[in-house]
PDB file of C-alpha atoms in Angstrom:
ATOM      1  CA  MET A   1       4.699  25.249 219.969  1.00 41.00           C
ATOM      2  CA  THR A   2       1.805  22.818 219.938  1.00 46.00           C
ATOM      3  CA  VAL A   3      -1.192  22.969 222.237  1.00 50.00           C
ATOM      4  CA  SER A   4      -2.570  19.776 223.720  1.00 49.00           C
ATOM      5  CA  ALA A   5      -6.169  19.063 222.782  1.00 64.00           C
ATOM      6  CA  LYS A   6      -8.626  19.023 225.645  1.00 74.00           C
ATOM      7  CA  PRO A   7     -12.296  18.046 225.677  1.00 86.00           C
ATOM      8  CA  LEU A   8     -14.784  20.891 225.566  1.00 95.00           C
ATOM      9  CA  GLU A   9     -17.262  21.232 228.416  1.00 96.00           C
ATOM     10  CA  PHE A  10     -20.004  23.744 229.169  1.00 97.00           C
ATOM     11  CA  TYR A  11     -20.845  23.819 232.879  1.00 97.00           C
ATOM     12  CA  GLY A  12     -19.538  20.275 233.292  1.00 95.00           C
ATOM     13  CA  THR A  13     -21.435  18.899 230.293  1.00 96.00           C
ATOM     14  CA  PRO A  14     -19.160  17.360 227.630  1.00 95.00           C
ATOM     15  CA  VAL A  15     -19.621  18.898 224.181  1.00 94.00           C
ATOM     16  CA  GLU A  16     -18.557  16.821 221.204  1.00 92.00           C
ATOM     17  CA  SER A  17     -19.154  19.355 218.410  1.00 96.00           C
ATOM     18  CA  ARG A  18     -17.633  22.838 218.468  1.00 97.00           C
ATOM     19  CA  PHE A  19     -20.419  24.119 216.198  1.00 98.00           C
ATOM     20  CA  LEU A  20     -23.561  25.606 217.772  1.00 97.00           C
ATOM     21  CA  LEU A  21     -26.304  26.411 215.278  1.00 97.00           C
ATOM     22  CA  GLY A  22     -29.213  28.825 215.406  1.00 95.00           C
ATOM     23  CA  THR A  23     -32.698  27.808 214.255  1.00 94.00           C
ATOM     24  CA  ALA A  24     -34.227  31.034 212.892  1.00 93.00           C
ATOM     25  CA  ARG A  25     -34.886  32.232 209.311  1.00 93.00           C
ATOM     26  CA  TYR A  26     -34.642  28.900 207.481  1.00 95.00           C
ATOM     27  CA  PRO A  27     -36.719  28.573 204.288  1.00 95.00           C
ATOM     28  CA  SER A  28     -38.491  25.496 205.657  1.00 94.00           C
ATOM     29  CA  PRO A  29     -38.399  23.025 208.553  1.00 93.00           C
ATOM     30  CA  ASP A  30     -36.757  20.495 206.235  1.00 94.00           C
ATOM     31  CA  HIS A  31     -33.924  22.922 205.462  1.00 96.00           C
ATOM     32  CA  LEU A  32     -33.407  23.391 209.196  1.00 96.00           C
ATOM     33  CA  ARG A  33     -33.424  19.665 209.891  1.00 95.00           C
ATOM     34  CA  ARG A  34     -30.920  18.871 207.144  1.00 96.00           C
ATOM     35  CA  ALA A  35     -28.694  21.814 208.095  1.00 97.00           C
ATOM     36  CA  VAL A  36     -28.459  20.613 211.690  1.00 96.00           C
ATOM     37  CA  GLU A  37     -27.713  17.080 210.556  1.00 95.00           C
ATOM     38  CA  ARG A  38     -24.982  18.089 208.098  1.00 96.00           C
ATOM     39  CA  SER A  39     -23.436  20.540 210.551  1.00 96.00           C
ATOM     40  CA  GLY A  40     -22.901  17.844 213.144  1.00 95.00           C
ATOM     41  CA  ALA A  41     -23.968  20.394 215.766  1.00 96.00           C
ATOM     42  CA  GLY A  42     -25.010  18.919 219.085  1.00 92.00           C
ATOM     43  CA  ILE A  43     -26.472  22.187 220.393  1.00 96.00           C
ATOM     44  CA  VAL A  44     -29.034  24.489 218.788  1.00 96.00           C
ATOM     45  CA  THR A  45     -30.261  27.849 220.013  1.00 95.00           C
ATOM     46  CA  VAL A  46     -33.973  28.583 220.238  1.00 93.00           C
ATOM     47  CA  SER A  47     -35.743  31.880 220.833  1.00 89.00           C
ATOM     48  CA  LEU A  48     -38.721  31.587 223.144  1.00 80.00           C
ATOM     49  CA  ARG A  49     -40.091  34.871 221.797  1.00 65.00           C
ATOM     50  CA  ARG A  50     -40.002  33.733 218.182  1.00 52.00           C
ATOM     51  CA  GLU A  51     -41.709  30.434 218.856  1.00 53.00           C
ATOM     52  CA  SER A  52     -44.325  32.027 221.083  1.00 52.00           C
ATOM     53  CA  ALA A  53     -45.120  34.543 218.359  1.00 49.00           C
ATOM     54  CA  GLY A  54     -45.807  31.695 215.949  1.00 51.00           C
ATOM     55  CA  GLY A  55     -48.745  30.449 217.956  1.00 54.00           C
ATOM     56  CA  ASP A  56     -49.250  27.266 219.966  1.00 63.00           C
ATOM     57  CA  LYS A  57     -49.613  25.005 216.930  1.00 67.00           C
ATOM     58  CA  ALA A  58     -46.511  26.334 215.157  1.00 65.00           C
ATOM     59  CA  GLY A  59     -44.525  26.294 218.380  1.00 68.00           C
ATOM     60  CA  HIS A  60     -45.507  22.691 219.090  1.00 75.00           C
ATOM     61  CA  ALA A  61     -44.494  21.587 215.573  1.00 83.00           C
ATOM     62  CA  PHE A  62     -41.142  23.348 215.915  1.00 83.00           C
ATOM     63  CA  TRP A  63     -40.471  21.769 219.293  1.00 82.00           C
ATOM     64  CA  GLU A  64     -41.285  18.321 217.899  1.00 86.00           C
ATOM     65  CA  LEU A  65     -38.819  18.954 215.074  1.00 88.00           C
ATOM     66  CA  ILE A  66     -36.035  19.925 217.480  1.00 87.00           C
ATOM     67  CA  ARG A  67     -36.703  16.989 219.779  1.00 85.00           C
ATOM     68  CA  GLY A  68     -36.529  14.654 216.806  1.00 87.00           C
ATOM     69  CA  LEU A  69     -33.007  15.845 216.024  1.00 88.00           C
ATOM     70  CA  GLY A  70     -31.676  14.557 219.345  1.00 89.00           C
ATOM     71  CA  VAL A  71     -29.684  17.718 220.062  1.00 93.00           C
ATOM     72  CA  LYS A  72     -29.300  19.802 223.199  1.00 95.00           C
ATOM     73  CA  VAL A  73     -31.262  23.053 223.306  1.00 95.00           C
ATOM     74  CA  LEU A  74     -29.807  26.390 224.356  1.00 97.00           C
ATOM     75  CA  PRO A  75     -32.756  28.815 224.778  1.00 96.00           C
ATOM     76  CA  ASN A  76     -31.987  32.499 224.355  1.00 95.00           C
ATOM     77  CA  THR A  77     -33.424  35.827 225.436  1.00 96.00           C
ATOM     78  CA  ALA A  78     -33.221  37.407 221.974  1.00 93.00           C
ATOM     79  CA  GLY A  79     -35.032  40.717 221.675  1.00 91.00           C
ATOM     80  CA  CYS A  80     -34.749  41.688 225.334  1.00 95.00           C
ATOM     81  CA  HIS A  81     -33.658  45.268 226.051  1.00 95.00           C
ATOM     82  CA  SER A  82     -33.447  45.231 229.847  1.00 96.00           C
ATOM     83  CA  ALA A  83     -32.214  42.946 232.596  1.00 97.00           C
ATOM     84  CA  ARG A  84     -35.741  42.596 233.953  1.00 97.00           C
ATOM     85  CA  GLU A  85     -37.115  41.562 230.564  1.00 96.00           C
ATOM     86  CA  ALA A  86     -34.302  39.064 230.021  1.00 97.00           C
ATOM     87  CA  ILE A  87     -34.768  37.498 233.463  1.00 97.00           C
ATOM     88  CA  LYS A  88     -38.503  37.066 232.870  1.00 96.00           C
ATOM     89  CA  THR A  89     -37.887  35.473 229.474  1.00 96.00           C
ATOM     90  CA  ALA A  90     -35.255  33.136 230.923  1.00 97.00           C
ATOM     91  CA  LEU A  91     -37.641  31.946 233.620  1.00 96.00           C
ATOM     92  CA  MET A  92     -40.285  31.137 231.004  1.00 94.00           C
ATOM     93  CA  ALA A  93     -37.707  29.392 228.814  1.00 93.00           C
ATOM     94  CA  ARG A  94     -36.647  27.140 231.680  1.00 94.00           C
ATOM     95  CA  GLU A  95     -40.236  26.014 232.124  1.00 92.00           C
ATOM     96  CA  VAL A  96     -40.765  25.415 228.414  1.00 88.00           C
ATOM     97  CA  PHE A  97     -37.488  23.711 227.536  1.00 89.00           C
ATOM     98  CA  GLY A  98     -36.598  22.120 230.856  1.00 91.00           C
ATOM     99  CA  THR A  99     -32.951  23.208 230.960  1.00 94.00           C
ATOM    100  CA  PRO A 100     -30.914  25.484 233.242  1.00 97.00           C
ATOM    101  CA  TRP A 101     -28.940  26.669 230.197  1.00 97.00           C
ATOM    102  CA  ILE A 102     -29.738  30.144 228.895  1.00 98.00           C
ATOM    103  CA  LYS A 103     -28.063  32.245 226.236  1.00 98.00           C
ATOM    104  CA  LEU A 104     -28.385  35.681 227.752  1.00 98.00           C
ATOM    105  CA  GLU A 105     -28.950  38.623 225.414  1.00 97.00           C
ATOM    106  CA  VAL A 106     -29.631  42.144 226.687  1.00 97.00           C
ATOM    107  CA  ILE A 107     -29.532  44.497 223.723  1.00 96.00           C
ATOM    108  CA  GLY A 108     -28.376  48.067 224.277  1.00 95.00           C
ATOM    109  CA  ASP A 109     -28.353  49.505 220.758  1.00 92.00           C
ATOM    110  CA  ASP A 110     -30.945  48.775 218.078  1.00 91.00           C
ATOM    111  CA  ALA A 111     -28.739  49.657 215.101  1.00 91.00           C
ATOM    112  CA  THR A 112     -25.851  47.312 215.952  1.00 92.00           C
ATOM    113  CA  LEU A 113     -27.641  45.017 218.427  1.00 92.00           C
ATOM    114  CA  GLN A 114     -24.662  45.604 220.694  1.00 94.00           C
ATOM    115  CA  PRO A 115     -25.147  44.106 224.156  1.00 95.00           C
ATOM    116  CA  ASP A 116     -25.827  46.400 227.110  1.00 96.00           C
ATOM    117  CA  PRO A 117     -22.924  45.566 229.455  1.00 96.00           C
ATOM    118  CA  PHE A 118     -24.665  46.911 232.562  1.00 97.00           C
ATOM    119  CA  GLY A 119     -27.922  45.070 232.006  1.00 97.00           C
ATOM    120  CA  LEU A 120     -26.014  41.956 230.993  1.00 98.00           C
ATOM    121  CA  VAL A 121     -24.051  41.769 234.255  1.00 98.00           C
ATOM    122  CA  GLU A 122     -27.171  42.532 236.313  1.00 98.00           C
ATOM    123  CA  ALA A 123     -29.205  39.807 234.610  1.00 98.00           C
ATOM    124  CA  ALA A 124     -26.348  37.283 234.725  1.00 98.00           C
ATOM    125  CA  ALA A 125     -25.905  37.713 238.468  1.00 98.00           C
ATOM    126  CA  GLU A 126     -29.625  37.303 239.159  1.00 98.00           C
ATOM    127  CA  LEU A 127     -30.056  34.292 236.882  1.00 98.00           C
ATOM    128  CA  THR A 128     -26.995  32.571 238.317  1.00 98.00           C
ATOM    129  CA  SER A 129     -28.421  33.038 241.814  1.00 98.00           C
ATOM    130  CA  GLN A 130     -31.595  31.297 240.593  1.00 97.00           C
ATOM    131  CA  GLY A 131     -29.720  28.249 239.345  1.00 97.00           C
ATOM    132  CA  PHE A 132     -29.256  29.134 235.677  1.00 98.00           C
ATOM    133  CA  GLN A 133     -26.124  28.284 233.735  1.00 98.00           C
ATOM    134  CA  VAL A 134     -25.625  31.467 231.754  1.00 98.00           C
ATOM    135  CA  PHE A 135     -24.073  31.863 228.292  1.00 98.00           C
ATOM    136  CA  PRO A 136     -23.775  35.661 227.932  1.00 98.00           C
ATOM    137  CA  TYR A 137     -23.680  37.288 224.498  1.00 98.00           C
ATOM    138  CA  MET A 138     -21.131  40.058 224.974  1.00 97.00           C
ATOM    139  CA  THR A 139     -18.658  42.342 223.265  1.00 96.00           C
ATOM    140  CA  ASP A 140     -14.926  41.576 223.327  1.00 96.00           C
ATOM    141  CA  ASP A 141     -14.313  43.815 226.367  1.00 97.00           C
ATOM    142  CA  LEU A 142     -11.892  42.439 228.984  1.00 97.00           C
ATOM    143  CA  VAL A 143     -13.477  44.273 231.921  1.00 98.00           C
ATOM    144  CA  LEU A 144     -16.933  43.039 230.963  1.00 98.00           C
ATOM    145  CA  ALA A 145     -15.541  39.506 230.784  1.00 98.00           C
ATOM    146  CA  ASP A 146     -14.244  39.809 234.341  1.00 98.00           C
ATOM    147  CA  ARG A 147     -17.552  41.179 235.634  1.00 98.00           C
ATOM    148  CA  LEU A 148     -19.510  38.355 234.012  1.00 98.00           C
ATOM    149  CA  LEU A 149     -17.196  35.759 235.520  1.00 98.00           C
ATOM    150  CA  GLU A 150     -17.646  37.422 238.910  1.00 98.00           C
ATOM    151  CA  ALA A 151     -21.414  37.208 238.350  1.00 98.00           C
ATOM    152  CA  GLY A 152     -21.138  33.429 238.018  1.00 97.00           C
ATOM    153  CA  CYS A 153     -20.800  32.838 234.274  1.00 98.00           C
ATOM    154  CA  ARG A 154     -18.515  29.950 233.304  1.00 98.00           C
ATOM    155  CA  VAL A 155     -18.817  30.409 229.542  1.00 98.00           C
ATOM    156  CA  LEU A 156     -18.416  33.652 227.561  1.00 98.00           C
ATOM    157  CA  MET A 157     -19.767  34.384 224.081  1.00 98.00           C
ATOM    158  CA  PRO A 158     -18.079  37.451 222.528  1.00 98.00           C
ATOM    159  CA  TRP A 159     -19.271  38.725 219.179  1.00 97.00           C
ATOM    160  CA  GLY A 160     -17.199  38.649 216.030  1.00 96.00           C
ATOM    161  CA  ALA A 161     -19.273  41.471 214.534  1.00 96.00           C
ATOM    162  CA  PRO A 162     -22.873  42.728 214.880  1.00 95.00           C
ATOM    163  CA  ILE A 163     -25.561  40.046 214.598  1.00 94.00           C
ATOM    164  CA  GLY A 164     -26.401  39.164 211.016  1.00 93.00           C
ATOM    165  CA  SER A 165     -23.784  41.509 209.521  1.00 94.00           C
ATOM    166  CA  GLY A 166     -21.597  38.797 207.989  1.00 95.00           C
ATOM    167  CA  ARG A 167     -18.511  40.975 208.510  1.00 96.00           C
ATOM    168  CA  GLY A 168     -16.422  38.285 210.163  1.00 96.00           C
ATOM    169  CA  LEU A 169     -13.990  39.243 212.928  1.00 97.00           C
ATOM    170  CA  ASN A 170     -14.144  43.031 213.306  1.00 96.00           C
ATOM    171  CA  ASN A 171     -11.373  43.104 215.899  1.00 96.00           C
ATOM    172  CA  PRO A 172      -9.113  40.010 215.850  1.00 96.00           C
ATOM    173  CA  TYR A 173      -6.666  41.797 218.155  1.00 97.00           C
ATOM    174  CA  ALA A 174      -9.297  42.237 220.876  1.00 97.00           C
ATOM    175  CA  LEU A 175     -10.444  38.648 220.492  1.00 98.00           C
ATOM    176  CA  LYS A 176      -6.851  37.440 220.803  1.00 97.00           C
ATOM    177  CA  LEU A 177      -6.385  39.524 223.965  1.00 97.00           C
ATOM    178  CA  LEU A 178      -9.578  38.099 225.450  1.00 98.00           C
ATOM    179  CA  ARG A 179      -8.437  34.552 224.724  1.00 97.00           C
ATOM    180  CA  ALA A 180      -5.153  35.225 226.542  1.00 97.00           C
ATOM    181  CA  HIS A 181      -6.949  37.038 229.381  1.00 97.00           C
ATOM    182  CA  VAL A 182      -9.164  34.061 230.289  1.00 97.00           C
ATOM    183  CA  PRO A 183      -7.231  31.011 229.051  1.00 96.00           C
ATOM    184  CA  ASP A 184      -9.275  28.478 231.021  1.00 95.00           C
ATOM    185  CA  VAL A 185     -12.760  29.795 230.240  1.00 97.00           C
ATOM    186  CA  PRO A 186     -14.689  28.294 227.306  1.00 97.00           C
ATOM    187  CA  LEU A 187     -15.078  31.038 224.692  1.00 98.00           C
ATOM    188  CA  VAL A 188     -17.609  30.869 221.883  1.00 98.00           C
ATOM    189  CA  VAL A 189     -17.539  33.410 219.045  1.00 98.00           C
ATOM    190  CA  ASP A 190     -21.168  34.385 218.578  1.00 96.00           C
ATOM    191  CA  ALA A 191     -22.561  36.589 215.799  1.00 94.00           C
ATOM    192  CA  GLY A 192     -21.333  38.370 212.707  1.00 95.00           C
ATOM    193  CA  LEU A 193     -19.653  35.522 210.842  1.00 97.00           C
ATOM    194  CA  GLY A 194     -20.562  35.348 207.177  1.00 97.00           C
ATOM    195  CA  ALA A 195     -18.177  32.835 205.608  1.00 98.00           C
ATOM    196  CA  PRO A 196     -16.540  29.572 206.690  1.00 98.00           C
ATOM    197  CA  SER A 197     -13.152  31.310 206.534  1.00 98.00           C
ATOM    198  CA  HIS A 198     -14.324  33.660 209.300  1.00 98.00           C
ATOM    199  CA  ALA A 199     -15.053  30.675 211.533  1.00 98.00           C
ATOM    200  CA  ALA A 200     -11.679  29.099 210.775  1.00 98.00           C
ATOM    201  CA  ALA A 201      -9.925  32.369 211.671  1.00 98.00           C
ATOM    202  CA  ALA A 202     -11.699  32.495 215.040  1.00 98.00           C
ATOM    203  CA  MET A 203     -10.778  28.909 215.839  1.00 98.00           C
ATOM    204  CA  GLU A 204      -7.162  29.559 214.867  1.00 98.00           C
ATOM    205  CA  LEU A 205      -7.079  32.194 217.621  1.00 97.00           C
ATOM    206  CA  GLY A 206      -7.800  29.451 220.152  1.00 97.00           C
ATOM    207  CA  TYR A 207     -11.540  29.904 220.551  1.00 98.00           C
ATOM    208  CA  ASP A 208     -13.443  26.851 221.670  1.00 98.00           C
ATOM    209  CA  ALA A 209     -16.546  26.955 219.517  1.00 98.00           C
ATOM    210  CA  ILE A 210     -18.635  28.949 217.053  1.00 98.00           C
ATOM    211  CA  LEU A 211     -22.304  29.913 217.245  1.00 98.00           C
ATOM    212  CA  LEU A 212     -23.975  31.249 214.119  1.00 95.00           C
ATOM    213  CA  ASN A 213     -27.329  31.345 212.381  1.00 96.00           C
ATOM    214  CA  THR A 214     -27.824  33.835 209.557  1.00 96.00           C
ATOM    215  CA  ALA A 215     -24.921  32.753 207.335  1.00 97.00           C
ATOM    216  CA  VAL A 216     -26.351  29.237 207.166  1.00 98.00           C
ATOM    217  CA  ALA A 217     -30.094  29.946 207.275  1.00 97.00           C
ATOM    218  CA  THR A 218     -30.036  32.520 204.457  1.00 97.00           C
ATOM    219  CA  ALA A 219     -27.602  30.675 202.173  1.00 97.00           C
ATOM    220  CA  GLY A 220     -28.799  29.383 198.820  1.00 96.00           C
ATOM    221  CA  ASP A 221     -28.278  25.856 200.172  1.00 98.00           C
ATOM    222  CA  PRO A 222     -28.408  25.956 203.991  1.00 98.00           C
ATOM    223  CA  PRO A 223     -27.443  22.281 204.564  1.00 98.00           C
ATOM    224  CA  ALA A 224     -24.396  22.591 202.305  1.00 98.00           C
ATOM    225  CA  MET A 225     -23.335  25.831 203.982  1.00 98.00           C
ATOM    226  CA  ALA A 226     -23.733  24.211 207.406  1.00 98.00           C
ATOM    227  CA  GLU A 227     -21.374  21.438 206.314  1.00 98.00           C
ATOM    228  CA  ALA A 228     -18.885  23.989 204.958  1.00 98.00           C
ATOM    229  CA  PHE A 229     -18.822  25.821 208.294  1.00 98.00           C
ATOM    230  CA  ALA A 230     -18.414  22.547 210.178  1.00 98.00           C
ATOM    231  CA  LYS A 231     -15.341  21.665 208.121  1.00 98.00           C
ATOM    232  CA  ALA A 232     -13.870  25.145 208.598  1.00 98.00           C
ATOM    233  CA  ILE A 233     -14.368  24.989 212.360  1.00 98.00           C
ATOM    234  CA  GLU A 234     -12.655  21.620 212.525  1.00 97.00           C
ATOM    235  CA  ALA A 235      -9.789  22.820 210.351  1.00 98.00           C
ATOM    236  CA  GLY A 236      -9.266  25.966 212.419  1.00 98.00           C
ATOM    237  CA  ARG A 237      -9.228  24.081 215.701  1.00 97.00           C
ATOM    238  CA  THR A 238      -6.868  21.410 214.369  1.00 97.00           C
ATOM    239  CA  ALA A 239      -4.502  24.112 213.133  1.00 97.00           C
ATOM    240  CA  PHE A 240      -4.520  25.840 216.510  1.00 97.00           C
ATOM    241  CA  GLU A 241      -3.767  22.603 218.323  1.00 95.00           C
ATOM    242  CA  ALA A 242      -1.011  21.720 215.843  1.00 96.00           C
ATOM    243  CA  GLY A 243       0.711  25.077 216.342  1.00 95.00           C
ATOM    244  CA  ILE A 244       0.435  27.768 213.683  1.00 93.00           C
ATOM    245  CA  MET A 245       3.697  29.259 212.432  1.00 91.00           C
ATOM    246  CA  GLU A 246       4.572  32.795 213.462  1.00 89.00           C
ATOM    247  CA  ALA A 247       4.402  35.568 210.881  1.00 87.00           C
ATOM    248  CA  HIS A 248       7.705  37.211 209.861  1.00 89.00           C
ATOM    249  CA  ASP A 249       8.457  40.526 208.191  1.00 90.00           C
ATOM    250  CA  LEU A 250      11.105  39.056 205.867  1.00 90.00           C
ATOM    251  CA  ALA A 251      11.406  35.909 203.805  1.00 89.00           C
ATOM    252  CA  HIS A 252      12.519  32.678 205.436  1.00 79.00           C
ATOM    253  CA  ALA A 253      13.588  30.161 202.799  1.00 78.00           C
ATOM    254  CA  SER A 254      11.896  26.791 203.081  1.00 77.00           C
ATOM    255  CA  THR A 255      14.885  25.063 201.468  1.00 73.00           C
ATOM    256  CA  PRO A 256      18.597  25.576 202.328  1.00 68.00           C
ATOM    257  CA  VAL A 257      20.348  28.343 200.406  1.00 61.00           C
ATOM    258  CA  PHE A 258      23.889  27.650 201.607  1.00 61.00           C
ATOM    259  CA  GLY A 259      26.486  25.294 200.147  1.00 61.00           C
ATOM    260  CA  ALA A 260      27.254  24.351 196.548  1.00 59.00           C
ATOM    261  CA  PRO A 261      24.394  23.742 194.113  1.00 62.00           C
ATOM    262  CA  PHE A 262      23.806  20.064 193.327  1.00 61.00           C
ATOM    263  CA  SER A 263      22.807  18.622 189.960  1.00 62.00           C
ATOM    264  CA  PRO A 264      21.819  14.992 189.484  1.00 61.00           C
ATOM    265  CA  PHE A 265      23.370  15.175 186.004  1.00 62.00           C
ATOM    266  CA  ALA A 266      26.793  16.430 187.122  1.00 60.00           C
ATOM    267  CA  GLY A 267      29.632  14.464 185.522  1.00 61.00           C
ATOM    268  CA  GLN A 268      27.456  12.662 182.949  1.00 64.00           C
ATOM    269  CA  GLY A 269      28.521  14.782 179.989  1.00 59.00           C
ATOM    270  CA  ASN A 270      26.340  15.699 177.017  1.00 57.00           C
TER     271      ASN A 270
END
């Protein structure tokens, strides 16, 4: 069964590329610039906390770099451990970057950087009421997905694995269930992917886009790795839309095994 392709939109905004790229940990601004260009990403994530920590001069230079790329910015609340802290950071980010978009992170566990589901729902509801368009970083929990949608979110960003772990898809079964549970909601796998094959696997499950940072930024050649991920994302999505064959327990011959064998030399003698 094939699935008809449909354009991707986030809060009514058309999105051409299904690759969202983070901007932290690159060896140099030039590596970041070339990685974004070779990825084809039209959206990059930016941490207000990280840029603020770099000082006004560094922050201004970074912002000029991002503006020069001509991409859309998705600010995030990375590093926030409470709903109150995340809301405050989001309000500052809206002033700085001039967008209602916010990637909402409320961290509940320092070892795994697992999101706090209670703080996440609380912050999402408040930010939505203040006109934000929220992209929540979440686990693959179905109940949490429902609560975030009730809070006003129209995009969900479940993790593949803990941030920066490079483990890939820890629970493909849960991700597949989530995709089936909210078939009409844009879903972006965010965090934990370490190889292009991980991204392709997520897209083959029917996910709409991929957001990653560490696997590209810390690669030996970040621009080349960004291009590799872009190709994998495209391949995975194309495969999903084409209709991936079902797995079987036993062999299914690809050529007929019934009838008499045929030889092109039959009857010609020696």
